[in-house]
Amino acid sequence: MALDLQAIIKEIESGDQRRIPPVDTWFPEREGAIDIHIDSQMCWFHEGAPFQRDSLVKLFSSILRKEGDTYFLVTPAEKLKISVDDVPFEVVGLLERENAFGEFVAVTNTEDLVPLDTSATMQLRVYQGVLVPYLEVRKGLFARVSRHVFYQMAEHAELRSCDGEDQYVLVSGDVEFVIGNA
């Protein structure tokens, strides 16, 4: 999926971000499962065949909810369990806000925009034997930071000592995000 960075920048500046349905307020009586799978590379499959339309991935990603370790597609009418290898999203872009020096916005593979501010949560997790940053996209749904975005973050990171441990920290505005250990 090719990202239109100019369109994303305009969206950030206008504040007109993609609207996400209030899936956390929907508790449908009808529950089931559907053969939709998100693999470790964040590729979506239905009955073993890859999704062909990015717009369908974006639509379905907007109705995702996580309960415990289980992922669901949720509408007001039904809740369907799906399988996810790691996480449903990947951070594929890092933009520096033009109107606010030193503030960053992460862009996911589904074009969700995640400002790296006080409301953002970043965790370090082990993925394939390596410590990797994961960023919360919304309400318990995380994105794994792609390797090239990690390198972008590392270019802006500072080495800091925290609890006697040296760590690389990305500073976005007034907020610090640990992206790795030294």
CSV table of N, CA and C in Angstrom, one decimal:
chain,number,residue,atom,x,y,z
A,1,MET,N,0.8,-1.2,0.0
A,1,MET,CA,0.0,0.0,0.0
A,1,MET,C,0.9,1.2,0.0
A,2,ALA,N,0.8,2.1,-1.0
A,2,ALA,CA,1.6,3.3,-1.1
A,2,ALA,C,0.9,4.4,-0.3
A,3,LEU,N,1.7,5.1,0.5
A,3,LEU,CA,1.2,6.2,1.3
A,3,LEU,C,1.3,7.5,0.5
A,4,ASP,N,0.3,8.3,0.6
A,4,ASP,CA,0.3,9.7,0.0
A,4,ASP,C,0.7,10.6,1.2
A,5,LEU,N,2.0,10.9,1.3
A,5,LEU,CA,2.4,11.7,2.5
A,5,LEU,C,1.9,13.1,2.5
A,6,GLN,N,1.7,13.7,1.3
A,6,GLN,CA,1.2,15.0,1.2
A,6,GLN,C,-0.3,15.1,1.8
A,7,ALA,N,-1.0,14.1,1.4
A,7,ALA,CA,-2.4,14.0,1.9
A,7,ALA,C,-2.5,13.8,3.4
A,8,ILE,N,-1.5,12.9,3.9
A,8,ILE,CA,-1.5,12.7,5.3
A,8,ILE,C,-1.1,13.9,6.1
A,9,ILE,N,-0.1,14.7,5.6
A,9,ILE,CA,0.3,15.9,6.2
A,9,ILE,C,-0.9,16.9,6.2
A,10,LYS,N,-1.6,17.0,5.1
A,10,LYS,CA,-2.8,17.9,5.1
A,10,LYS,C,-3.8,17.5,6.1
A,11,GLU,N,-4.0,16.1,6.2
A,11,GLU,CA,-5.0,15.6,7.2
A,11,GLU,C,-4.6,15.9,8.6
A,12,ILE,N,-3.3,15.8,8.9
A,12,ILE,CA,-2.8,16.1,10.3
A,12,ILE,C,-3.0,17.6,10.6
A,13,GLU,N,-2.7,18.4,9.6
A,13,GLU,CA,-2.8,19.9,9.9
A,13,GLU,C,-4.2,20.3,10.0
A,14,SER,N,-5.1,19.7,9.2
A,14,SER,CA,-6.5,20.1,9.3
A,14,SER,C,-7.3,19.5,10.5
A,15,GLY,N,-6.7,18.5,11.1
A,15,GLY,CA,-7.3,17.8,12.2
A,15,GLY,C,-8.4,16.9,11.7
A,16,ASP,N,-8.6,16.7,10.4
A,16,ASP,CA,-9.6,15.8,9.9
A,16,ASP,C,-9.2,14.4,9.7
A,17,GLN,N,-9.0,13.7,10.8
A,17,GLN,CA,-8.5,12.3,10.7
A,17,GLN,C,-9.6,11.4,10.5
A,18,ARG,N,-9.3,10.2,10.0
A,18,ARG,CA,-10.2,9.1,9.8
A,18,ARG,C,-11.1,8.9,11.0
A,19,ARG,N,-12.4,8.8,10.9
A,19,ARG,CA,-13.2,8.5,12.0
A,19,ARG,C,-13.3,7.0,12.3
A,20,ILE,N,-13.1,6.7,13.5
A,20,ILE,CA,-13.2,5.3,14.0
A,20,ILE,C,-14.5,5.1,14.7
A,21,PRO,N,-15.3,4.1,14.3
A,21,PRO,CA,-16.5,3.8,15.0
A,21,PRO,C,-16.3,3.5,16.5
A,22,PRO,N,-17.3,3.8,17.3
A,22,PRO,CA,-17.2,3.5,18.8
A,22,PRO,C,-17.4,2.0,19.1
A,23,VAL,N,-16.5,1.2,18.6
A,23,VAL,CA,-16.7,-0.3,18.8
A,23,VAL,C,-16.6,-0.7,20.3
A,24,ASP,N,-16.0,0.1,21.2
A,24,ASP,CA,-15.9,-0.2,22.6
A,24,ASP,C,-17.3,0.0,23.3
A,25,THR,N,-18.2,0.6,22.6
A,25,THR,CA,-19.6,0.8,23.2
A,25,THR,C,-20.6,-0.2,22.6
A,26,TRP,N,-20.2,-1.0,21.7
A,26,TRP,CA,-21.0,-2.0,21.0
A,26,TRP,C,-20.9,-3.3,21.7
A,27,PHE,N,-22.0,-3.9,22.1
A,27,PHE,CA,-22.0,-5.2,22.7
A,27,PHE,C,-23.1,-6.1,22.1
A,28,PRO,N,-22.9,-6.5,20.8
A,28,PRO,CA,-23.9,-7.3,20.1
A,28,PRO,C,-24.2,-8.6,20.7
A,29,GLU,N,-25.4,-9.1,20.6
A,29,GLU,CA,-25.7,-10.4,21.1
A,29,GLU,C,-25.2,-11.5,20.2
A,30,ARG,N,-25.1,-11.3,19.0
A,30,ARG,CA,-24.7,-12.3,18.0
A,30,ARG,C,-23.1,-12.3,18.0
A,31,GLU,N,-22.6,-13.5,18.3
A,31,GLU,CA,-21.1,-13.7,18.3
A,31,GLU,C,-20.8,-14.9,17.5
A,32,GLY,N,-19.6,-14.9,16.9
A,32,GLY,CA,-19.1,-16.0,16.1
A,32,GLY,C,-17.7,-15.8,15.8
A,33,ALA,N,-17.3,-16.5,14.7
A,33,ALA,CA,-15.9,-16.4,14.2
A,33,ALA,C,-15.9,-16.4,12.7
A,34,ILE,N,-14.9,-15.8,12.2
A,34,ILE,CA,-14.8,-15.7,10.7
A,34,ILE,C,-13.4,-16.0,10.4
A,35,ASP,N,-13.2,-16.6,9.2
A,35,ASP,CA,-11.8,-17.0,8.8
A,35,ASP,C,-11.1,-15.9,8.2
A,36,ILE,N,-10.8,-14.9,9.1
A,36,ILE,CA,-9.9,-13.8,8.7
A,36,ILE,C,-8.7,-13.9,9.6
A,37,HIS,N,-7.5,-13.7,8.9
A,37,HIS,CA,-6.3,-13.9,9.6
A,37,HIS,C,-5.3,-12.7,9.3
A,38,ILE,N,-4.7,-12.2,10.3
A,38,ILE,CA,-3.6,-11.1,10.0
A,38,ILE,C,-2.3,-11.8,10.4
A,39,ASP,N,-1.4,-11.9,9.4
A,39,ASP,CA,-0.2,-12.6,9.7
A,39,ASP,C,0.8,-11.7,10.3
A,40,SER,N,2.0,-12.2,10.6
A,40,SER,CA,3.1,-11.4,11.3
A,40,SER,C,3.6,-10.2,10.5
A,41,GLN,N,3.3,-10.2,9.2
A,41,GLN,CA,3.7,-9.0,8.4
A,41,GLN,C,2.5,-8.1,8.2
A,42,MET,N,1.4,-8.3,8.9
A,42,MET,CA,0.2,-7.4,8.9
A,42,MET,C,-0.5,-7.5,7.6
A,43,CYS,N,-0.4,-8.6,6.9
A,43,CYS,CA,-1.2,-8.9,5.7
A,43,CYS,C,-2.5,-9.6,6.1
A,44,TRP,N,-3.6,-9.2,5.5
A,44,TRP,CA,-4.9,-9.7,5.9
A,44,TRP,C,-5.3,-10.8,4.9
A,45,PHE,N,-5.9,-11.9,5.4
A,45,PHE,CA,-6.3,-13.0,4.6
A,45,PHE,C,-7.7,-13.4,5.0
A,46,HIS,N,-8.5,-13.8,4.0
A,46,HIS,CA,-9.8,-14.3,4.2
A,46,HIS,C,-9.9,-15.7,3.6
A,47,GLU,N,-10.1,-16.7,4.4
A,47,GLU,CA,-10.1,-18.1,3.9
A,47,GLU,C,-8.9,-18.4,3.1
A,48,GLY,N,-7.7,-17.9,3.6
A,48,GLY,CA,-6.4,-18.2,3.1
A,48,GLY,C,-6.0,-17.3,1.9
A,49,ALA,N,-6.9,-16.5,1.4
A,49,ALA,CA,-6.6,-15.7,0.2
A,49,ALA,C,-6.3,-14.2,0.7
A,50,PRO,N,-5.3,-13.6,0.2
A,50,PRO,CA,-5.0,-12.2,0.7
A,50,PRO,C,-6.1,-11.2,0.2
A,51,PHE,N,-6.3,-10.3,1.1
A,51,PHE,CA,-7.3,-9.2,0.7
A,51,PHE,C,-6.6,-8.5,-0.5
A,52,GLN,N,-7.5,-8.1,-1.5
A,52,GLN,CA,-7.0,-7.5,-2.7
A,52,GLN,C,-7.2,-5.9,-2.6
A,53,ARG,N,-8.1,-5.5,-1.7
A,53,ARG,CA,-8.4,-4.1,-1.7
A,53,ARG,C,-8.0,-3.5,-0.4
A,54,ASP,N,-7.1,-2.5,-0.5
A,54,ASP,CA,-6.6,-1.8,0.7
A,54,ASP,C,-7.8,-1.1,1.5
A,55,SER,N,-8.8,-0.7,0.7
A,55,SER,CA,-9.9,0.0,1.4
A,55,SER,C,-10.7,-0.9,2.3
A,56,LEU,N,-10.7,-2.2,1.9
A,56,LEU,CA,-11.4,-3.2,2.8
A,56,LEU,C,-10.6,-3.4,4.1
A,57,VAL,N,-9.3,-3.5,3.9
A,57,VAL,CA,-8.4,-3.6,5.1
A,57,VAL,C,-8.6,-2.4,6.0
A,58,LYS,N,-8.7,-1.2,5.5
A,58,LYS,CA,-8.9,0.0,6.3
A,58,LYS,C,-10.2,-0.1,7.0
A,59,LEU,N,-11.3,-0.5,6.3
A,59,LEU,CA,-12.6,-0.6,6.9
A,59,LEU,C,-12.6,-1.6,8.0
A,60,PHE,N,-12.1,-2.8,7.8
A,60,PHE,CA,-12.1,-3.8,8.8
A,60,PHE,C,-11.2,-3.4,10.0
A,61,SER,N,-10.1,-2.7,9.7
A,61,SER,CA,-9.2,-2.3,10.8
A,61,SER,C,-9.9,-1.3,11.7
A,62,SER,N,-10.9,-0.6,11.2
A,62,SER,CA,-11.6,0.5,11.9
A,62,SER,C,-12.6,-0.1,12.9
A,63,ILE,N,-12.9,-1.4,12.7
A,63,ILE,CA,-13.9,-2.1,13.6
A,63,ILE,C,-13.3,-3.2,14.4
A,64,LEU,N,-11.9,-3.1,14.6
A,64,LEU,CA,-11.2,-4.1,15.4
A,64,LEU,C,-11.4,-3.7,16.9
A,65,ARG,N,-11.4,-4.8,17.7
A,65,ARG,CA,-11.4,-4.6,19.1
A,65,ARG,C,-10.6,-5.8,19.7
A,66,LYS,N,-9.9,-5.5,20.8
A,66,LYS,CA,-9.2,-6.6,21.4
A,66,LYS,C,-9.7,-6.8,22.8
A,67,GLU,N,-10.0,-8.1,23.2
A,67,GLU,CA,-10.5,-8.4,24.5
A,67,GLU,C,-9.5,-9.5,25.0
A,68,GLY,N,-8.7,-9.2,26.0
A,68,GLY,CA,-7.7,-10.1,26.5
A,68,GLY,C,-6.7,-10.3,25.4
A,69,ASP,N,-6.5,-11.5,25.0
A,69,ASP,CA,-5.6,-11.8,23.9
A,69,ASP,C,-6.3,-12.1,22.6
A,70,THR,N,-7.6,-11.8,22.5
A,70,THR,CA,-8.4,-12.2,21.4
A,70,THR,C,-8.9,-10.9,20.6
A,71,TYR,N,-8.8,-11.0,19.3
A,71,TYR,CA,-9.2,-9.9,18.4
A,71,TYR,C,-10.6,-10.2,17.8
A,72,PHE,N,-11.4,-9.2,17.7
A,72,PHE,CA,-12.7,-9.3,17.1
A,72,PHE,C,-13.0,-8.2,16.1
A,73,LEU,N,-13.8,-8.4,15.1
A,73,LEU,CA,-14.4,-7.4,14.3
A,73,LEU,C,-15.8,-7.2,14.9
A,74,VAL,N,-16.1,-5.9,15.2
A,74,VAL,CA,-17.3,-5.6,15.9
A,74,VAL,C,-18.2,-4.6,15.2
A,75,THR,N,-19.5,-5.0,15.0
A,75,THR,CA,-20.5,-4.0,14.5
A,75,THR,C,-21.6,-4.0,15.6
A,76,PRO,N,-22.5,-3.1,15.4
A,76,PRO,CA,-23.6,-3.1,16.4
A,76,PRO,C,-24.4,-4.4,16.4
A,77,ALA,N,-24.4,-5.1,15.2
A,77,ALA,CA,-25.2,-6.4,15.1
A,77,ALA,C,-24.4,-7.6,15.4
A,78,GLU,N,-23.1,-7.7,15.3
A,78,GLU,CA,-22.4,-8.9,15.6
A,78,GLU,C,-20.9,-8.7,15.9
A,79,LYS,N,-20.3,-9.7,16.6
A,79,LYS,CA,-18.9,-9.7,17.0
A,79,LYS,C,-18.3,-11.0,16.5
A,80,LEU,N,-17.3,-10.8,15.6
A,80,LEU,CA,-16.7,-12.0,15.0
A,80,LEU,C,-15.2,-12.1,15.4
A,81,LYS,N,-14.8,-13.3,15.9
A,81,LYS,CA,-13.4,-13.5,16.3
A,81,LYS,C,-12.6,-13.7,15.1
A,82,ILE,N,-11.4,-13.1,15.1
A,82,ILE,CA,-10.4,-13.3,14.0
A,82,ILE,C,-9.1,-13.8,14.6
A,83,SER,N,-8.1,-14.2,13.8
A,83,SER,CA,-6.8,-14.6,14.3
A,83,SER,C,-5.8,-13.6,13.9
A,84,VAL,N,-4.9,-13.3,14.8
A,84,VAL,CA,-3.8,-12.3,14.6
A,84,VAL,C,-2.5,-12.9,15.1
A,85,ASP,N,-1.5,-13.0,14.2
A,85,ASP,CA,-0.2,-13.6,14.6
A,85,ASP,C,0.5,-12.8,15.7
A,86,ASP,N,0.7,-11.5,15.5
A,86,ASP,CA,1.4,-10.6,16.4
A,86,ASP,C,0.5,-9.5,16.8
A,87,VAL,N,0.5,-8.4,15.9
A,87,VAL,CA,-0.4,-7.3,16.1
A,87,VAL,C,-1.0,-6.9,14.8
A,88,PRO,N,-2.1,-6.2,14.8
A,88,PRO,CA,-2.8,-5.9,13.5
A,88,PRO,C,-2.2,-4.8,12.7
A,89,PHE,N,-1.4,-4.0,13.3
A,89,PHE,CA,-0.9,-2.8,12.6
A,89,PHE,C,0.6,-2.7,12.6
A,90,GLU,N,1.2,-1.9,11.7
A,90,GLU,CA,2.6,-1.7,11.6
A,90,GLU,C,2.8,-0.2,11.4
A,91,VAL,N,3.7,0.4,12.2
A,91,VAL,CA,4.1,1.8,12.0
A,91,VAL,C,5.0,1.9,10.7
A,92,VAL,N,4.5,2.5,9.7
A,92,VAL,CA,5.3,2.5,8.4
A,92,VAL,C,5.8,3.9,8.1
A,93,GLY,N,5.5,4.9,8.9
A,93,GLY,CA,6.0,6.3,8.6
A,93,GLY,C,6.1,7.1,9.9
A,94,LEU,N,7.0,8.0,9.9
A,94,LEU,CA,7.2,8.9,11.0
A,94,LEU,C,7.3,10.3,10.4
A,95,LEU,N,6.4,11.2,10.8
A,95,LEU,CA,6.4,12.6,10.3
A,95,LEU,C,6.7,13.5,11.4
A,96,GLU,N,7.5,14.6,11.1
A,96,GLU,CA,7.7,15.6,12.1
A,96,GLU,C,6.7,16.7,11.8
A,97,ARG,N,5.9,17.1,12.8
A,97,ARG,CA,4.9,18.1,12.6
A,97,ARG,C,5.6,19.5,12.2
A,98,GLU,N,5.1,20.1,11.2
A,98,GLU,CA,5.8,21.3,10.7
A,98,GLU,C,5.5,22.5,11.7
A,99,ASN,N,4.3,22.5,12.3
A,99,ASN,CA,3.9,23.6,13.1
A,99,ASN,C,4.3,23.5,14.5
A,100,ALA,N,5.0,22.4,14.9
A,100,ALA,CA,5.4,22.1,16.3
A,100,ALA,C,6.7,21.4,16.2
A,101,PHE,N,7.8,22.2,16.4
A,101,PHE,CA,9.1,21.6,16.3
A,101,PHE,C,9.3,20.5,17.3
A,102,GLY,N,9.9,19.4,16.8
A,102,GLY,CA,10.2,18.3,17.7
A,102,GLY,C,9.1,17.4,18.0
A,103,GLU,N,7.9,17.6,17.5
A,103,GLU,CA,6.7,16.7,17.7
A,103,GLU,C,6.6,15.8,16.5
A,104,PHE,N,6.4,14.5,16.8
A,104,PHE,CA,6.2,13.5,15.7
A,104,PHE,C,4.9,12.9,15.7
A,105,VAL,N,4.5,12.4,14.5
A,105,VAL,CA,3.3,11.6,14.3
A,105,VAL,C,3.6,10.4,13.6
A,106,ALA,N,3.2,9.2,14.1
A,106,ALA,CA,3.4,7.9,13.5
A,106,ALA,C,2.2,7.6,12.6
A,107,VAL,N,2.6,7.0,11.4
A,107,VAL,CA,1.6,6.6,10.4
A,107,VAL,C,1.6,5.1,10.3
A,108,THR,N,0.4,4.5,10.4
A,108,THR,CA,0.3,3.0,10.3
A,108,THR,C,0.1,2.6,8.9
A,109,ASN,N,0.2,1.3,8.7
A,109,ASN,CA,-0.1,0.7,7.4
A,109,ASN,C,-1.5,0.9,6.9
A,110,THR,N,-2.4,1.2,7.9
A,110,THR,CA,-3.8,1.5,7.5
A,110,THR,C,-4.1,3.0,7.5
A,111,GLU,N,-3.0,3.8,7.5
A,111,GLU,CA,-3.1,5.3,7.5
A,111,GLU,C,-3.7,5.9,8.7
A,112,ASP,N,-3.7,5.2,9.9
A,112,ASP,CA,-4.0,5.8,11.1
A,112,ASP,C,-2.9,6.7,11.5
A,113,LEU,N,-3.2,7.8,12.1
A,113,LEU,CA,-2.3,8.8,12.6
A,113,LEU,C,-2.2,8.8,14.1
A,114,VAL,N,-1.0,8.6,14.6
A,114,VAL,CA,-0.9,8.5,16.1
A,114,VAL,C,0.1,9.5,16.5
A,115,PRO,N,-0.4,10.7,17.1
A,115,PRO,CA,0.6,11.7,17.6
A,115,PRO,C,1.4,11.1,18.7
A,116,LEU,N,2.7,11.4,18.7
A,116,LEU,CA,3.5,10.9,19.8
A,116,LEU,C,3.5,12.0,20.9
A,117,ASP,N,2.5,12.0,21.7
A,117,ASP,CA,2.3,13.0,22.7
A,117,ASP,C,1.9,12.3,24.0
A,118,THR,N,1.4,13.0,25.0
A,118,THR,CA,1.2,12.5,26.3
A,118,THR,C,0.1,11.4,26.3
A,119,SER,N,-0.7,11.3,25.3
A,119,SER,CA,-1.7,10.2,25.2
A,119,SER,C,-1.2,8.9,24.6
A,120,ALA,N,0.0,9.0,24.0
A,120,ALA,CA,0.6,7.8,23.3
A,120,ALA,C,1.2,6.9,24.3
A,121,THR,N,1.1,5.6,24.0
A,121,THR,CA,1.8,4.5,24.8
A,121,THR,C,2.7,3.7,23.8
A,122,MET,N,4.0,3.6,24.3
A,122,MET,CA,5.0,2.8,23.5
A,122,MET,C,5.5,1.8,24.5
A,123,GLN,N,5.7,0.6,24.0
A,123,GLN,CA,6.2,-0.5,24.8
A,123,GLN,C,7.3,-1.2,24.0
A,124,LEU,N,8.3,-1.7,24.7
A,124,LEU,CA,9.3,-2.6,24.1
A,124,LEU,C,8.9,-4.0,24.3
A,125,ARG,N,8.9,-4.8,23.2
A,125,ARG,CA,8.5,-6.2,23.3
A,125,ARG,C,9.6,-7.0,22.5
A,126,VAL,N,9.7,-8.3,22.8
A,126,VAL,CA,10.6,-9.1,22.1
A,126,VAL,C,9.8,-9.7,20.9
A,127,TYR,N,10.3,-9.5,19.7
A,127,TYR,CA,9.8,-10.0,18.4
A,127,TYR,C,10.9,-10.7,17.7
A,128,GLN,N,10.8,-11.9,17.4
A,128,GLN,CA,11.8,-12.7,16.7
A,128,GLN,C,13.2,-12.6,17.4
A,129,GLY,N,13.2,-12.6,18.7
A,129,GLY,CA,14.4,-12.5,19.5
A,129,GLY,C,15.1,-11.1,19.6
A,130,VAL,N,14.4,-10.1,19.1
A,130,VAL,CA,14.9,-8.7,19.2
A,130,VAL,C,13.9,-7.8,19.9
A,131,LEU,N,14.4,-6.9,20.7
A,131,LEU,CA,13.6,-6.0,21.4
A,131,LEU,C,13.1,-4.9,20.4
A,132,VAL,N,11.8,-4.7,20.3
A,132,VAL,CA,11.2,-3.9,19.2
A,132,VAL,C,10.2,-3.0,19.9
A,133,PRO,N,10.1,-1.7,19.5
A,133,PRO,CA,9.1,-0.8,20.0
A,133,PRO,C,7.7,-1.1,19.3
A,134,TYR,N,6.7,-1.1,20.2
A,134,TYR,CA,5.3,-1.2,19.7
A,134,TYR,C,4.6,0.0,20.2
A,135,LEU,N,3.7,0.6,19.4
A,135,LEU,CA,3.0,1.8,19.7
A,135,LEU,C,1.5,1.5,19.7
A,136,GLU,N,0.8,2.0,20.8
A,136,GLU,CA,-0.7,1.8,20.8
A,136,GLU,C,-1.3,2.7,19.8
A,137,VAL,N,-2.1,2.1,18.9
A,137,VAL,CA,-2.9,2.9,17.9
A,137,VAL,C,-4.2,3.4,18.6
A,138,ARG,N,-4.9,2.5,19.3
A,138,ARG,CA,-6.1,2.9,20.0
A,138,ARG,C,-6.5,1.7,20.9
A,139,LYS,N,-7.0,2.0,22.0
A,139,LYS,CA,-7.6,1.1,23.0
A,139,LYS,C,-7.1,-0.3,23.0
A,140,GLY,N,-5.9,-0.5,23.3
A,140,GLY,CA,-5.3,-1.8,23.4
A,140,GLY,C,-4.8,-2.5,22.1
A,141,LEU,N,-5.0,-1.7,21.0
A,141,LEU,CA,-4.6,-2.2,19.7
A,141,LEU,C,-3.2,-1.6,19.3
A,142,PHE,N,-2.2,-2.5,19.2
A,142,PHE,CA,-0.8,-2.0,19.0
A,142,PHE,C,-0.3,-2.2,17.6
A,143,ALA,N,0.7,-1.4,17.2
A,143,ALA,CA,1.4,-1.5,15.9
A,143,ALA,C,2.8,-1.7,16.2
A,144,ARG,N,3.4,-2.7,15.5
A,144,ARG,CA,4.9,-2.9,15.6
A,144,ARG,C,5.6,-1.8,14.8
A,145,VAL,N,6.6,-1.2,15.3
A,145,VAL,CA,7.4,-0.2,14.6
A,145,VAL,C,8.2,-0.9,13.5
A,146,SER,N,8.1,-0.6,12.3
A,146,SER,CA,8.9,-1.2,11.2
A,146,SER,C,10.3,-0.9,11.4
A,147,ARG,N,11.2,-1.7,10.8
A,147,ARG,CA,12.6,-1.4,10.9
A,147,ARG,C,13.0,-0.1,10.4
A,148,HIS,N,12.5,0.3,9.2
A,148,HIS,CA,13.0,1.6,8.7
A,148,HIS,C,12.5,2.8,9.5
A,149,VAL,N,11.3,2.7,10.1
A,149,VAL,CA,10.8,3.7,11.0
A,149,VAL,C,11.6,3.7,12.3
A,150,PHE,N,12.0,2.5,12.8
A,150,PHE,CA,12.9,2.5,14.0
A,150,PHE,C,14.2,3.2,13.7
A,151,TYR,N,14.7,3.1,12.5
A,151,TYR,CA,16.0,3.8,12.2
A,151,TYR,C,15.7,5.3,12.1
A,152,GLN,N,14.6,5.7,11.6
A,152,GLN,CA,14.2,7.1,11.6
A,152,GLN,C,14.2,7.6,13.1
A,153,MET,N,13.5,6.9,13.9
A,153,MET,CA,13.4,7.2,15.4
A,153,MET,C,14.8,7.3,16.0
A,154,ALA,N,15.7,6.3,15.6
A,154,ALA,CA,17.0,6.3,16.2
A,154,ALA,C,17.8,7.5,15.8
A,155,GLU,N,17.6,8.1,14.6
A,155,GLU,CA,18.3,9.3,14.1
A,155,GLU,C,18.0,10.5,15.1
A,156,HIS,N,16.8,10.5,15.6
A,156,HIS,CA,16.3,11.6,16.5
A,156,HIS,C,16.5,11.3,18.0
A,157,ALA,N,16.9,10.0,18.3
A,157,ALA,CA,17.0,9.6,19.7
A,157,ALA,C,18.2,10.2,20.4
A,158,GLU,N,18.0,10.2,21.7
A,158,GLU,CA,19.1,10.7,22.6
A,158,GLU,C,19.4,9.5,23.6
A,159,LEU,N,20.6,9.4,24.0
A,159,LEU,CA,21.0,8.4,25.0
A,159,LEU,C,20.8,9.0,26.3
A,160,ARG,N,20.0,8.2,27.1
A,160,ARG,CA,19.7,8.7,28.5
A,160,ARG,C,19.9,7.5,29.5
A,161,SER,N,20.2,7.9,30.7
A,161,SER,CA,20.3,6.9,31.8
A,161,SER,C,19.0,6.9,32.6
A,162,CYS,N,18.4,5.7,32.7
A,162,CYS,CA,17.2,5.5,33.4
A,162,CYS,C,17.3,4.3,34.3
A,163,ASP,N,17.1,4.5,35.6
A,163,ASP,CA,17.3,3.5,36.6
A,163,ASP,C,18.6,2.7,36.4
A,164,GLY,N,19.7,3.5,36.2
A,164,GLY,CA,21.0,2.9,36.0
A,164,GLY,C,21.2,2.2,34.7
A,165,GLU,N,20.3,2.3,33.8
A,165,GLU,CA,20.4,1.6,32.5
A,165,GLU,C,20.4,2.6,31.4
A,166,ASP,N,21.4,2.5,30.4
A,166,ASP,CA,21.4,3.4,29.3
A,166,ASP,C,20.3,3.0,28.3
A,167,GLN,N,19.5,4.0,27.9
A,167,GLN,CA,18.5,3.7,26.9
A,167,GLN,C,18.4,4.8,25.8
A,168,TYR,N,18.0,4.4,24.6
A,168,TYR,CA,17.8,5.4,23.6
A,168,TYR,C,16.3,5.9,23.7
A,169,VAL,N,16.2,7.2,23.7
A,169,VAL,CA,14.9,7.8,24.0
A,169,VAL,C,14.6,8.8,22.8
A,170,LEU,N,13.4,8.6,22.3
A,170,LEU,CA,12.9,9.6,21.3
A,170,LEU,C,12.1,10.6,22.0
A,171,VAL,N,12.4,11.9,21.9
A,171,VAL,CA,11.7,13.0,22.5
A,171,VAL,C,10.8,13.6,21.5
A,172,SER,N,9.5,13.6,21.8
A,172,SER,CA,8.5,14.2,20.9
A,172,SER,C,7.8,15.3,21.7
A,173,GLY,N,8.0,16.6,21.4
A,173,GLY,CA,7.5,17.6,22.3
A,173,GLY,C,8.1,17.5,23.6
A,174,ASP,N,7.3,17.3,24.6
A,174,ASP,CA,7.8,17.2,26.0
A,174,ASP,C,7.7,15.7,26.5
A,175,VAL,N,7.5,14.8,25.6
A,175,VAL,CA,7.3,13.4,26.0
A,175,VAL,C,8.5,12.6,25.5
A,176,GLU,N,8.9,11.7,26.4
A,176,GLU,CA,10.0,10.8,26.1
A,176,GLU,C,9.5,9.4,25.9
A,177,PHE,N,10.0,8.7,24.8
A,177,PHE,CA,9.6,7.3,24.5
A,177,PHE,C,10.9,6.5,24.3
A,178,VAL,N,11.0,5.5,25.2
A,178,VAL,CA,12.2,4.6,25.1
A,178,VAL,C,12.0,3.7,23.9
A,179,ILE,N,13.0,3.7,23.0
A,179,ILE,CA,12.9,2.9,21.8
A,179,ILE,C,13.9,1.8,21.8
A,180,GLY,N,14.8,1.7,22.8
A,180,GLY,CA,15.7,0.6,22.9
A,180,GLY,C,16.7,0.8,24.0
A,181,ASN,N,17.4,-0.3,24.3
A,181,ASN,CA,18.4,-0.3,25.3
A,181,ASN,C,19.8,-0.1,24.6
A,182,ALA,N,20.7,0.6,25.3
A,182,ALA,CA,22.0,0.8,24.7
A,182,ALA,C,22.9,-0.4,24.8
